[in-house]
CSV table of C-alpha atoms and ligand atoms in Angstrom, one decimal:
chain,number,residue,atom,x,y,z
A,1,MET,CA,-0.1,0.1,-0.1
A,2,LEU,CA,1.2,3.8,-0.5
A,3,SER,CA,1.9,5.1,2.5
A,4,ARG,CA,-0.5,7.6,4.2
A,5,ASN,CA,2.3,10.7,4.1
A,6,LYS,CA,3.4,9.6,0.4
A,7,LYS,CA,-0.8,10.0,-0.5
A,8,LYS,CA,-0.9,13.4,1.4
A,9,GLY,CA,2.2,15.0,-0.1
A,10,LEU,CA,0.5,13.4,-3.8
A,11,LEU,CA,-2.9,14.7,-3.2
A,12,ALA,CA,-1.0,18.4,-2.2
A,13,GLY,CA,0.3,17.7,-5.7
A,14,ARG,CA,-3.1,16.8,-7.1
A,15,ARG,CA,-5.2,19.9,-6.1
A,16,ALA,CA,-1.6,22.1,-7.4
A,17,LEU,CA,-2.1,20.4,-11.1
A,18,SER,CA,-5.9,20.8,-10.9
A,19,SER,CA,-5.4,24.2,-10.1
A,20,GLN,CA,-2.9,25.0,-12.6
A,21,ASN,CA,-5.7,23.1,-15.2
A,22,LYS,CA,-8.7,26.0,-14.0
A,23,GLN,CA,-8.3,28.4,-16.9
A,24,LYS,CA,-11.0,31.0,-16.7
A,25,VAL,CA,-12.0,30.8,-20.4
A,26,LEU,CA,-11.3,28.0,-22.6
A,27,LYS,CA,-11.4,28.9,-26.4
A,28,PRO,CA,-14.3,27.3,-28.4
A,29,LEU,CA,-12.5,24.5,-29.6
A,30,ARG,CA,-10.4,23.7,-26.0
A,31,ALA,CA,-14.2,23.7,-24.4
A,32,ARG,CA,-15.6,21.5,-27.1
A,33,GLN,CA,-12.8,18.9,-26.7
A,34,LEU,CA,-12.8,19.0,-23.0
A,35,ILE,CA,-16.5,18.3,-22.9
A,36,ARG,CA,-16.5,15.7,-25.2
A,37,ARG,CA,-13.2,14.2,-23.4
A,38,PHE,CA,-15.4,14.0,-20.3
A,39,HIS,CA,-18.3,12.4,-21.7
A,40,VAL,CA,-16.1,9.4,-22.6
A,41,LEU,CA,-14.3,9.3,-19.3
A,42,LEU,CA,-17.6,9.4,-17.2
A,43,LYS,CA,-18.6,7.2,-19.9
A,44,ASN,CA,-16.2,5.1,-19.6
A,45,LYS,CA,-16.1,4.9,-15.3
A,46,THR,CA,-20.0,4.1,-15.7
A,47,GLN,CA,-19.3,1.0,-18.0
A,48,LEU,CA,-16.5,-0.2,-15.5
A,49,THR,CA,-18.3,0.1,-12.5
A,50,LYS,CA,-21.0,-2.1,-13.8
A,51,ARG,CA,-18.4,-4.4,-14.6
A,52,LEU,CA,-17.2,-4.4,-11.5
A,53,GLU,CA,-21.0,-4.6,-10.1
A,54,LYS,CA,-21.7,-7.6,-12.3
A,55,ILE,CA,-18.5,-9.3,-11.5
A,56,TRP,CA,-18.6,-9.0,-7.5
A,57,LYS,CA,-23.0,-8.9,-7.3
A,58,CYS,CA,-22.8,-5.8,-5.6
A,59,LYS,CA,-24.7,-2.6,-5.7
A,60,ILE,CA,-21.6,0.3,-6.1
A,61,GLU,CA,-24.2,3.3,-5.0
A,62,SER,CA,-21.7,6.3,-5.6
A,63,ASP,CA,-18.2,5.9,-5.4
A,64,PRO,CA,-16.1,3.0,-7.1
A,65,ALA,CA,-12.9,3.7,-5.4
A,66,ARG,CA,-14.6,4.1,-2.2
A,67,TYR,CA,-16.2,0.5,-2.9
A,68,ILE,CA,-12.8,-0.6,-3.7
A,69,LYS,CA,-10.5,0.6,-1.2
A,70,GLU,CA,-13.1,-1.0,1.5
A,71,HIS,CA,-13.8,-4.7,-0.3
A,72,ASN,CA,-10.0,-5.0,-1.5
A,73,PRO,CA,-6.9,-3.0,-0.4
A,74,ASP,CA,-4.8,-5.2,-3.0
A,75,LEU,CA,-6.9,-4.1,-6.1
A,76,PHE,CA,-7.4,-0.6,-4.5
A,77,GLU,CA,-3.4,-0.5,-4.5
A,78,ARG,CA,-3.4,-1.0,-8.4
A,79,PHE,CA,-6.3,2.0,-8.9
A,80,GLU,CA,-3.9,4.2,-6.8
A,81,GLN,CA,-0.8,3.3,-8.5
A,82,ALA,CA,-3.0,3.6,-12.4
A,83,ARG,CA,-4.3,6.9,-11.2
A,84,ILE,CA,-1.4,8.7,-9.1
A,85,HIS,CA,0.7,6.9,-12.7
A,86,THR,CA,-1.6,9.2,-15.0
A,87,LEU,CA,-1.5,12.1,-12.7
A,88,GLU,CA,2.1,12.3,-13.4
A,89,THR,CA,2.6,11.6,-16.9
A,90,LEU,CA,-0.6,12.5,-18.3
A,91,LEU,CA,-0.2,15.9,-20.2
A,92,VAL,CA,-3.2,17.9,-20.8
A,93,ASN,CA,-2.8,19.9,-23.2
A,94,LYS,CA,-2.6,17.6,-26.2
A,95,PRO,CA,-5.7,17.6,-27.7
A,96,PRO,CA,-7.8,14.2,-26.2
A,97,PRO,CA,-8.4,10.8,-27.6
A,98,SER,CA,-12.1,10.1,-27.5
A,99,THR,CA,-11.9,6.5,-27.8
A,100,VAL,CA,-14.4,4.8,-25.5
A,101,ILE,CA,-12.9,1.5,-24.4
A,102,ASN,CA,-14.7,-1.7,-24.3
A,103,THR,CA,-14.9,-3.5,-20.9
A,104,ASN,CA,-16.6,-6.8,-21.7
A,105,SER,CA,-13.2,-8.8,-21.5
A,106,PHE,CA,-11.6,-7.2,-18.3
A,107,GLN,CA,-10.9,-8.7,-15.0
A,108,LEU,CA,-11.0,-7.4,-12.4
A,109,ASP,CA,-7.4,-6.0,-12.0
A,110,ARG,CA,-7.8,-4.5,-15.4
A,111,ILE,CA,-11.3,-2.9,-14.2
A,112,CYS,CA,-9.5,-1.2,-11.2
A,113,GLU,CA,-6.6,0.0,-13.1
A,114,GLU,CA,-8.3,1.3,-15.7
A,115,LEU,CA,-10.7,3.1,-12.5
A,116,GLY,CA,-7.6,4.4,-11.7
A,117,ARG,CA,-6.2,5.7,-14.9
A,118,ILE,CA,-10.0,7.4,-16.0
A,119,GLU,CA,-9.8,9.3,-11.9
A,120,GLY,CA,-6.5,10.2,-12.4
A,121,GLU,CA,-7.1,11.8,-15.3
A,122,ILE,CA,-10.5,13.5,-14.4
A,123,GLU,CA,-7.9,15.0,-11.8
A,124,LYS,CA,-5.3,15.8,-13.9
A,125,ARG,CA,-8.2,17.9,-16.5
A,126,GLY,CA,-9.2,19.8,-13.3
A,127,GLY,CA,-11.7,17.7,-11.7
A,128,LEU,CA,-15.5,18.0,-12.9
A,129,GLU,CA,-15.9,21.4,-11.6
A,130,VAL,CA,-13.8,22.0,-14.8
A,131,TYR,CA,-16.2,20.3,-17.2
A,132,GLN,CA,-18.8,22.2,-15.7
A,133,ALA,CA,-17.0,25.2,-16.2
A,134,ALA,CA,-16.5,24.3,-20.0
A,135,SER,CA,-20.1,23.7,-20.5
A,136,VAL,CA,-21.2,26.7,-19.0
A,137,GLN,CA,-18.7,28.5,-21.7
A,138,GLY,CA,-20.6,26.8,-24.2
A,139,GLN,CA,-23.6,28.2,-22.8
A,140,SER,CA,-22.8,31.7,-22.7
A,141,SER,CA,-24.6,34.1,-24.3
A,142,GLN,CA,-21.4,35.7,-26.4
A,143,ARG,CA,-21.6,32.4,-28.0
A,144,GLY,CA,-25.1,32.1,-28.5
A,145,GLY,CA,-26.1,29.6,-25.9
A,146,ASP,CA,-28.2,29.0,-22.9
A,147,SER,CA,-30.7,26.9,-24.8
A,148,SER,CA,-33.7,27.8,-22.2
A,149,LYS,CA,-33.8,31.0,-24.7
A,150,LYS,CA,-35.9,28.9,-27.3
A,151,LEU,CA,-38.0,27.7,-24.5
A,152,VAL,CA,-38.7,30.9,-23.1
A,153,GLU,CA,-39.4,32.4,-26.7
A,154,TRP,CA,-41.8,29.2,-27.7
A,155,LEU,CA,-44.0,29.7,-24.4
A,156,LYS,CA,-44.0,33.5,-24.7
A,157,ASP,CA,-45.1,32.6,-28.1
A,158,LEU,CA,-47.7,30.2,-26.6
A,159,GLY,CA,-48.7,32.9,-24.6
A,160,TYR,CA,-47.6,30.8,-21.7
A,161,ASN,CA,-49.4,32.6,-18.3
A,162,LYS,CA,-50.0,30.6,-14.9
A,163,ASP,CA,-50.7,31.7,-11.9
A,164,ASN,CA,-48.0,30.1,-9.5
A,165,ALA,CA,-46.3,27.7,-11.9
A,166,VAL,CA,-43.4,26.4,-11.1
A,167,ALA,CA,-40.5,24.5,-13.0
A,168,LEU,CA,-37.9,22.1,-12.3
A,169,GLU,CA,-34.3,22.1,-14.2
A,170,ILE,CA,-32.7,19.3,-14.6
A,171,GLY,CA,-28.9,19.7,-14.9
A,172,CYS,CA,-28.4,23.2,-14.2
A,173,LEU,CA,-25.2,24.9,-14.5
A,174,ASN,CA,-26.3,28.7,-14.0
A,175,SER,CA,-29.0,30.0,-11.5
A,176,ARG,CA,-29.3,32.8,-13.3
A,177,ASN,CA,-30.2,31.5,-17.3
A,178,LEU,CA,-33.5,32.5,-18.9
A,179,VAL,CA,-35.6,29.8,-17.2
A,180,SER,CA,-35.1,31.4,-14.0
A,181,THR,CA,-35.1,35.0,-14.6
A,182,CYS,CA,-38.2,35.1,-17.6
A,183,GLY,CA,-40.6,36.2,-15.1
A,184,LEU,CA,-42.6,32.9,-15.9
A,185,PHE,CA,-42.3,30.8,-12.9
A,186,SER,CA,-43.4,31.9,-9.3
A,187,LYS,CA,-40.6,29.0,-8.5
A,188,VAL,CA,-37.5,27.4,-10.5
A,189,VAL,CA,-36.2,23.9,-9.0
A,190,LYS,CA,-32.8,24.1,-9.9
A,191,ILE,CA,-30.5,20.4,-9.6
A,192,ASP,CA,-27.2,19.4,-10.8
A,193,LEU,CA,-25.4,16.1,-10.2
A,194,HIS,CA,-22.4,18.8,-9.2
A,195,SER,CA,-23.7,21.7,-8.2
A,196,GLN,CA,-21.7,25.3,-8.4
A,197,GLU,CA,-24.0,27.4,-6.5
A,198,PRO,CA,-26.0,27.7,-3.4
A,199,ASP,CA,-29.0,28.2,-6.1
A,200,ILE,CA,-28.5,24.8,-7.5
A,201,LEU,CA,-29.3,22.0,-5.4
A,202,GLU,CA,-26.7,19.1,-5.5
A,203,GLN,CA,-29.0,16.1,-6.6
A,204,ASP,CA,-29.3,12.8,-8.8
A,205,PHE,CA,-32.6,13.3,-10.2
A,206,MET,CA,-33.1,10.0,-10.4
A,207,GLU,CA,-32.8,10.0,-6.9
A,208,ARG,CA,-34.6,12.6,-5.9
A,209,PRO,CA,-38.2,11.7,-4.0
A,210,LEU,CA,-40.7,10.6,-5.8
A,211,PRO,CA,-43.6,13.2,-5.7
A,212,LYS,CA,-45.8,12.5,-2.9
A,213,SER,CA,-48.8,15.1,-3.6
A,214,ALA,CA,-49.3,18.0,-6.8
A,215,ALA,CA,-47.2,20.1,-4.8
A,216,GLU,CA,-44.1,18.3,-5.1
A,217,GLN,CA,-45.1,18.3,-8.8
A,218,PHE,CA,-44.1,21.0,-11.5
A,219,ASP,CA,-45.8,22.5,-14.6
A,220,LEU,CA,-42.4,22.2,-16.6
A,221,ILE,CA,-39.4,20.4,-16.2
A,222,SER,CA,-37.0,21.4,-18.3
A,223,CYS,CA,-34.1,18.7,-19.5
A,224,SER,CA,-31.3,20.3,-21.3
A,225,LEU,CA,-28.4,18.6,-22.9
A,226,VAL,CA,-28.7,16.0,-19.5
A,227,VAL,CA,-30.2,13.2,-21.2
A,228,ASN,CA,-26.7,12.5,-23.5
A,229,PHE,CA,-24.6,13.0,-20.8
A,230,VAL,CA,-25.7,10.3,-18.6
A,231,PRO,CA,-23.3,7.4,-20.2
A,232,ASP,CA,-26.2,4.0,-20.1
A,233,PRO,CA,-29.1,4.1,-22.5
A,234,HIS,CA,-31.1,2.3,-20.2
A,235,LEU,CA,-30.6,4.9,-17.8
A,236,ARG,CA,-31.5,7.4,-20.0
A,237,GLY,CA,-34.9,5.3,-20.9
A,238,GLN,CA,-35.6,5.4,-16.7
A,239,MET,CA,-34.7,9.0,-16.7
A,240,MET,CA,-37.2,9.5,-19.9
A,241,HIS,CA,-40.2,8.0,-18.0
A,242,ARG,CA,-39.3,9.0,-14.5
A,243,ILE,CA,-39.8,12.6,-15.7
A,244,THR,CA,-43.5,11.7,-16.3
A,245,GLN,CA,-44.0,11.4,-12.4
A,246,PHE,CA,-42.7,14.5,-11.5
A,247,LEU,CA,-45.5,16.2,-14.0
A,248,LYS,CA,-48.6,17.6,-12.5
A,249,PRO,CA,-50.8,15.6,-14.1
A,250,HIS,CA,-53.6,18.4,-13.4
A,251,SER,CA,-52.0,21.0,-14.9
A,252,GLN,CA,-53.5,22.3,-18.1
A,253,LYS,CA,-50.9,19.7,-19.4
A,254,PRO,CA,-47.4,20.3,-18.5
A,255,TYR,CA,-44.7,21.1,-20.2
A,256,LEU,CA,-41.4,18.8,-20.9
A,257,PHE,CA,-38.1,21.4,-22.4
A,258,PHE,CA,-35.9,18.8,-23.6
A,259,VAL,CA,-32.7,19.6,-25.6
A,260,LEU,CA,-30.1,17.1,-27.6
A,261,PRO,CA,-27.1,17.6,-29.8
A,262,LEU,CA,-28.2,17.1,-33.2
A,263,PRO,CA,-25.4,14.4,-34.0
A,264,CYS,CA,-27.7,12.0,-31.6
A,265,ILE,CA,-30.6,12.6,-33.5
A,266,VAL,CA,-29.5,12.9,-37.3
A,267,ASN,CA,-25.9,10.3,-37.1
A,268,SER,CA,-26.5,7.7,-34.4
A,269,ARG,CA,-26.4,4.3,-35.4
A,270,TYR,CA,-29.4,3.2,-33.0
A,271,PHE,CA,-31.5,6.6,-32.8
A,272,ASP,CA,-33.3,9.0,-34.9
A,273,GLU,CA,-36.1,11.5,-35.2
A,274,ASN,CA,-38.5,8.8,-35.9
A,275,ARG,CA,-37.4,6.8,-32.9
A,276,LEU,CA,-37.3,9.8,-30.8
A,277,SER,CA,-40.9,10.8,-31.5
A,278,GLU,CA,-42.1,7.2,-30.9
A,279,LEU,CA,-40.6,7.2,-27.5
A,280,MET,CA,-42.1,9.7,-26.8
A,281,GLY,CA,-45.4,9.6,-27.9
A,282,ALA,CA,-45.6,6.3,-25.8
A,283,LEU,CA,-44.9,8.1,-22.8
A,284,GLY,CA,-47.7,10.4,-23.6
A,285,PHE,CA,-45.5,13.6,-25.5
A,286,LYS,CA,-47.0,15.4,-28.0
A,287,CYS,CA,-44.3,17.6,-29.9
A,288,ILE,CA,-45.6,21.1,-30.1
A,289,ARG,CA,-42.1,22.9,-30.9
A,290,HIS,CA,-39.6,21.6,-32.4
A,291,TYR,CA,-36.2,23.8,-33.9
A,292,GLN,CA,-32.7,22.6,-35.0
A,293,SER,CA,-29.3,24.7,-35.0
A,294,HIS,CA,-26.4,23.0,-36.4
A,295,LYS,CA,-25.4,22.0,-33.2
A,296,LEU,CA,-28.6,21.0,-30.9
A,297,ALA,CA,-31.9,19.6,-31.7
A,298,TYR,CA,-34.8,21.4,-29.5
A,299,TYR,CA,-37.9,20.1,-28.3
A,300,LEU,CA,-41.1,21.5,-26.8
A,301,TYR,CA,-43.6,18.5,-25.5
A,302,GLN,CA,-46.9,18.8,-23.6
A,303,TRP,CA,-48.0,15.9,-21.7
A,304,GLU,CA,-50.9,14.5,-22.3
A,305,ARG,CA,-51.1,12.2,-19.0
A,306,ARG,CA,-51.0,8.6,-21.0
A,307,VAL,CA,-48.1,6.5,-20.9
A,308,SER,CA,-48.3,3.5,-22.9
A,309,GLU,CA,-48.7,0.0,-20.7
A,310,LYS,CA,-45.8,-1.2,-23.5
A,311,LEU,CA,-42.6,0.4,-23.5
A,312,ASN,CA,-40.8,-1.7,-25.4
A,313,PHE,CA,-37.6,0.0,-27.2
A,314,PRO,CA,-34.6,-2.2,-27.3
A,315,LYS,CA,-31.3,-1.1,-28.9
A,316,LYS,CA,-32.0,-1.8,-32.7
A,317,GLU,CA,-29.3,-1.1,-35.5
A,318,LEU,CA,-31.5,1.7,-37.4
A,319,HIS,CA,-29.0,3.1,-39.8
A,320,LYS,CA,-25.8,1.4,-40.6
A,321,GLY,CA,-22.3,3.1,-41.7
A,322,THR,CA,-19.0,3.3,-39.8
A,323,LYS,CA,-19.0,6.9,-39.0
A,324,ARG,CA,-22.3,6.8,-36.8
A,325,ASN,CA,-22.4,7.3,-32.9
A,326,ASN,CA,-24.1,4.7,-30.9
A,327,PHE,CA,-26.2,7.3,-28.8
A,328,CYS,CA,-29.0,5.4,-27.9
A,329,ILE,CA,-32.3,5.7,-25.3
A,330,VAL,CA,-33.6,2.0,-24.4
A,331,MET,CA,-37.1,1.3,-22.8
A,332,SER,CA,-38.7,-1.4,-21.5
B,1,LIG,C1,-23.9,19.3,-20.9
B,1,LIG,S1,-24.6,19.8,-19.0
B,1,LIG,C2,-26.2,20.7,-19.6
B,1,LIG,C3,-26.4,21.7,-18.6
B,1,LIG,C4,-27.3,22.7,-19.3
B,1,LIG,N1,-28.5,22.7,-18.8
B,1,LIG,C5,-27.0,23.2,-20.7
B,1,LIG,O1,-28.5,23.0,-21.1
B,1,LIG,O2,-26.3,23.4,-21.2
B,1,LIG,C6,-25.2,18.6,-18.0
B,1,LIG,C7,-25.2,18.4,-16.8
B,1,LIG,O3,-26.4,17.5,-16.5
B,1,LIG,C8,-25.8,17.5,-14.7
B,1,LIG,N2,-26.7,15.8,-14.8
B,1,LIG,C9,-26.2,14.7,-15.3
B,1,LIG,N3,-27.3,13.8,-14.8
B,1,LIG,C10,-28.0,14.2,-14.3
B,1,LIG,C11,-28.7,13.3,-13.0
B,1,LIG,N4,-29.2,12.4,-13.1
B,1,LIG,N5,-29.5,14.8,-11.8
B,1,LIG,C12,-28.9,15.7,-12.3
B,1,LIG,N6,-28.2,16.5,-13.3
B,1,LIG,C13,-27.5,15.4,-13.8
B,1,LIG,C14,-24.3,17.1,-15.2
B,1,LIG,O4,-24.2,17.2,-13.7
B,1,LIG,C15,-24.2,18.4,-16.1
B,1,LIG,O5,-24.0,19.6,-15.5
């Protein structure tokens, strides 16, 4: 095992390295590269954690490192060695590769090493805070961002004017974005996995307690660029289904504002506009506004309160082609 003192020293180094990476303003290309790389790292981490759960027949609630440490100190040492080696050797100024690894054949020691490498790279690139800062920057109005601009434009166009309307924003990076400041809602509950502001509740939507009454439900839910962030296609389906449970059934048809990166819709092997529309239809959503920019696909749905009994949307190849991505939402 690494000695405590050594670890302390490295941890101190880790902090120093991280703060070196925290640039205030990233160049747009660099921000995009970083966002893409974090997506890959988080996706790989989820897949490896699942492999671990399968092998150990357990449920790892949050941090795989903590679980490995508690259950197998030898494997944790391998994890730590890989993490520290990555911290010490990774060159972050080179454009990152974006390879999603195939974890199916990995044995335990390889899984733990790979998890250590991922953790090291996340730290070396400045941690999730830097990923979020890059995303906020992508949102900033100078870059034409803040997808909720589209939402507010649509709601105003629809003459939305409901007394005491409450909204939930899932995956909120900025408490002053337009959905919060437009004045159409008496309250906007903002949540994120990694809150950056006191006004944003740090919460996993998948763990948010289910509403016990209409008072805990919402007239509108905004879920912009979140589902693509969820690394597993089944979890994405569960997230879409769970959203329906947070919409007010007695509201005059509550809304869902939904945004995906355009390649999820136009360049996936397993997903496209038709599939999205079938899936949303089965969940009881009717699309009332739709817009595509050159990077994003925006949708405004109204929920009609009819979730189909049979939700059967497996992963199925819809389009052939080696240059396609693997984005998919699975529901069954
Ligand atoms: C790419 S950012 C998008 C932020 C913003 N909504 C936008 O449109 O630019 C995705 C955010 O979703 C958050 N997120 C992903 N899964 C989540 C979950 N299960 N619960 C809450 N937030 C989640 C992440 O922490 C991240 O900050």
